mmCIF file of C-alpha atoms in Angstrom:
data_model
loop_
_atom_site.group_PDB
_atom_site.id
_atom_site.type_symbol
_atom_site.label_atom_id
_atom_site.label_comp_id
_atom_site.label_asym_id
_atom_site.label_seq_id
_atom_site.Cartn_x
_atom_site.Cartn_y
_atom_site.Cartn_z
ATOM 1 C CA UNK A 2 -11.670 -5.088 8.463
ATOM 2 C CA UNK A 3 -14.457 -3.292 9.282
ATOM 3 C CA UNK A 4 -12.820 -0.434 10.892
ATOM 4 C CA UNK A 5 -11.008 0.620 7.617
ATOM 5 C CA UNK A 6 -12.560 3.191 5.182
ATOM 6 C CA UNK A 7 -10.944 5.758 2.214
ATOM 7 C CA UNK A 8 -12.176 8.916 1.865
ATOM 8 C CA UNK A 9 -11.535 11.650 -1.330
ATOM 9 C CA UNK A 10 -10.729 8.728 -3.794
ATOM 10 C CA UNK A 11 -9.341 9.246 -7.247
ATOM 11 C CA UNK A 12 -7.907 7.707 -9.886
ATOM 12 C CA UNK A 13 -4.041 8.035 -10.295
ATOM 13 C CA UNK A 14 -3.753 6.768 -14.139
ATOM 14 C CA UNK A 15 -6.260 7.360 -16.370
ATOM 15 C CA UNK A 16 -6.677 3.684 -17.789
ATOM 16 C CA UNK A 17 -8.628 2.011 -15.180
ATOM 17 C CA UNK A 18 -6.319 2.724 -11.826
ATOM 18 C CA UNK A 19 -5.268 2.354 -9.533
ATOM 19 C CA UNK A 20 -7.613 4.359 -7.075
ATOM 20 C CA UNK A 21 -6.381 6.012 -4.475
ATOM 21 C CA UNK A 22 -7.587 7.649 -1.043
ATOM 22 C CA UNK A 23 -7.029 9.072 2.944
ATOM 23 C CA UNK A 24 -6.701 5.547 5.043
ATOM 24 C CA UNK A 25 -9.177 5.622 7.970
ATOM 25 C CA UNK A 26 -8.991 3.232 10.644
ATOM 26 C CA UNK A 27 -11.390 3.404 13.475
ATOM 27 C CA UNK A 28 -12.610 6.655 12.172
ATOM 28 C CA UNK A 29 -8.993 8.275 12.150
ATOM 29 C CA UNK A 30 -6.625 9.665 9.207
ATOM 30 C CA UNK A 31 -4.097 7.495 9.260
ATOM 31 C CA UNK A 32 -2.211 8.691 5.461
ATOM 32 C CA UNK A 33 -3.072 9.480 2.662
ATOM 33 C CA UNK A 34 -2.190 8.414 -1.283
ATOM 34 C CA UNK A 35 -3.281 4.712 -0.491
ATOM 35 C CA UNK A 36 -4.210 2.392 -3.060
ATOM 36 C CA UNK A 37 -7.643 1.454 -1.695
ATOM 37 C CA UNK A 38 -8.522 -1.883 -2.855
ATOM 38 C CA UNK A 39 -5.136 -3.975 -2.371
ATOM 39 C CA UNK A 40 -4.543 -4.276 1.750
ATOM 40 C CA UNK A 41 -3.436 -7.128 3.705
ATOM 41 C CA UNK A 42 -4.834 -7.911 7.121
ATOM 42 C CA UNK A 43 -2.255 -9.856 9.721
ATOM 43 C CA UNK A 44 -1.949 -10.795 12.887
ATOM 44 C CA UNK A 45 -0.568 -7.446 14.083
ATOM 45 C CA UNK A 46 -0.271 -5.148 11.084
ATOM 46 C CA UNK A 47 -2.500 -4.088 8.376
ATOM 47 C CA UNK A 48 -0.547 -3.221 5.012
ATOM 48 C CA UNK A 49 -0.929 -0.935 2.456
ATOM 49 C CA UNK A 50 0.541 -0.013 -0.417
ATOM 50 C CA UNK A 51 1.152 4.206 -0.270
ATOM 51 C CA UNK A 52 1.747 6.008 -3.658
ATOM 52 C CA UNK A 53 4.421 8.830 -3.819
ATOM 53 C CA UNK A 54 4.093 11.920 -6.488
ATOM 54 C CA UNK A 55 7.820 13.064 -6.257
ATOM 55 C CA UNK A 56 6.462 15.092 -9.874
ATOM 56 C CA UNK A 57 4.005 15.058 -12.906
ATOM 57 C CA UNK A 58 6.233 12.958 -14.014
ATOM 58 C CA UNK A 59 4.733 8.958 -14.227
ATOM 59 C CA UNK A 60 8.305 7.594 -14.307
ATOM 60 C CA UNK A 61 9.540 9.772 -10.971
ATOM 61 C CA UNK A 62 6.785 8.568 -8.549
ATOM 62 C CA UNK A 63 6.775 5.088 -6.925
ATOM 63 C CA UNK A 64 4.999 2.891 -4.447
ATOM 64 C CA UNK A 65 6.131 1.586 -1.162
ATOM 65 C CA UNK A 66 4.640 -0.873 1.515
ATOM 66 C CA UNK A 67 2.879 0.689 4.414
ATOM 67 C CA UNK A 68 2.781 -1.261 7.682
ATOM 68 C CA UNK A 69 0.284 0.194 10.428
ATOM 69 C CA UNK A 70 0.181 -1.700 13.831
ATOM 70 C CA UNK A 71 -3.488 -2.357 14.681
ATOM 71 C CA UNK A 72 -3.012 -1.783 18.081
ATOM 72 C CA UNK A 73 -1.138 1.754 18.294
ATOM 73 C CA UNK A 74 -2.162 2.722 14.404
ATOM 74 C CA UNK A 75 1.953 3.377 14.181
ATOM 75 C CA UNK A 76 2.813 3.591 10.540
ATOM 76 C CA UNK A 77 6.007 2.546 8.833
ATOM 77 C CA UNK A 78 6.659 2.669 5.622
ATOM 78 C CA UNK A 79 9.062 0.149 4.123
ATOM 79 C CA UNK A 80 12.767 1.328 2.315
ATOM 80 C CA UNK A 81 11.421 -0.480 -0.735
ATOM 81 C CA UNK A 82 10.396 1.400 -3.926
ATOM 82 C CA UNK A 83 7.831 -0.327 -6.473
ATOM 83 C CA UNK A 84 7.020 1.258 -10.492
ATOM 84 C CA UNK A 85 3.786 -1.024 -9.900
ATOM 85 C CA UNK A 86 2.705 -3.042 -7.112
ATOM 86 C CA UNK A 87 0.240 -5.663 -6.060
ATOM 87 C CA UNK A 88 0.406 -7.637 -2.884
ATOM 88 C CA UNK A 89 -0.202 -11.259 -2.714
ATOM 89 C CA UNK A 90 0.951 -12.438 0.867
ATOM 90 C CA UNK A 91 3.233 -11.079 3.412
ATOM 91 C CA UNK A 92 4.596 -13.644 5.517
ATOM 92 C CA UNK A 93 7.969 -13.249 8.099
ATOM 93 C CA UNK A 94 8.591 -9.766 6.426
ATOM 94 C CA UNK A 95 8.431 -11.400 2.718
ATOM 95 C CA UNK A 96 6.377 -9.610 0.423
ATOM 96 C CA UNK A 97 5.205 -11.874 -2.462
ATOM 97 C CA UNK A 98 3.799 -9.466 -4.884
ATOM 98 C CA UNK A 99 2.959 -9.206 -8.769
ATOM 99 C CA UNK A 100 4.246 -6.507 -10.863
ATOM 100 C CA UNK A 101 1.180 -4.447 -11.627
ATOM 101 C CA UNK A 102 -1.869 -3.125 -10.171
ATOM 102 C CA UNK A 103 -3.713 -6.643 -10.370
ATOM 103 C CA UNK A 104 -2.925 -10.399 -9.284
ATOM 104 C CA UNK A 105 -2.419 -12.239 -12.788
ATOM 105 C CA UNK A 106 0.867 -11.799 -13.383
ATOM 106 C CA UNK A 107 3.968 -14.365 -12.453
ATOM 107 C CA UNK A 108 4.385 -13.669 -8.101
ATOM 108 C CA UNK A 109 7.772 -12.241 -6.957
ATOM 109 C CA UNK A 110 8.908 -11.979 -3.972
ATOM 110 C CA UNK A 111 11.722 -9.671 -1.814
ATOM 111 C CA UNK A 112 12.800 -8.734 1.805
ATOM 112 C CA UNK A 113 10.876 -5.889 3.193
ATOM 113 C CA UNK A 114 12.855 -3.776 5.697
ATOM 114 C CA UNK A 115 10.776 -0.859 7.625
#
């Protein structure tokens, strides 16, 4: 993945993360909010996970999957809403994922739809 880079990272909760940043692929701005060091690389997508301030408020903002297509750099962000997030595998359009910003926690998995 060496056409991927974050730029104007910061932390998002002040007890160790996650970071976040603007996604850059092949030295364009693809989104911003991204959670830098949790992607997936597939056969045709790269995903993210994109967080959403909706307020100041910890409990009002959420995470979703993004999905950009390597080819076009389309983005898509799934209909799925996460409190925490951490992405394990993506296989056939199931996430498996832990609950949290980290992998050691029990995996879960769900549907995504984009």
């Amino acid at each position: 993945m060496e056409n991927i880079t974050f730029e104007n990272e910061y932390q998002i909760i002040n007890m160790g993360g996650p970071w976040i940043g603007d996604l850059i692929i092949k030295q364009k701005k693809i989104e911003d909010y991204i959670i830098i060091d949790n992607f997936l690389e597939k056969e045709d997508f790269y995903y993210f996970i994109r967080y959403f301030e909706v307020s100041k408020k910890q409990k009002d903002n959420y995470f979703s999957v993004l999905r950009v297509n390597k080819e076009s750099l389309e983005i898509r962000t799934s209909h799925e809403r996460f409190d925490k997030i951490y992405i394990e595998n993506i296989e056939d359009k199931t996430l498996y994922f832990c609950k949290g910003f980290h992998n050691q926690l029990p995996v879960d998995n769900i549907q995504l739809t984009f």
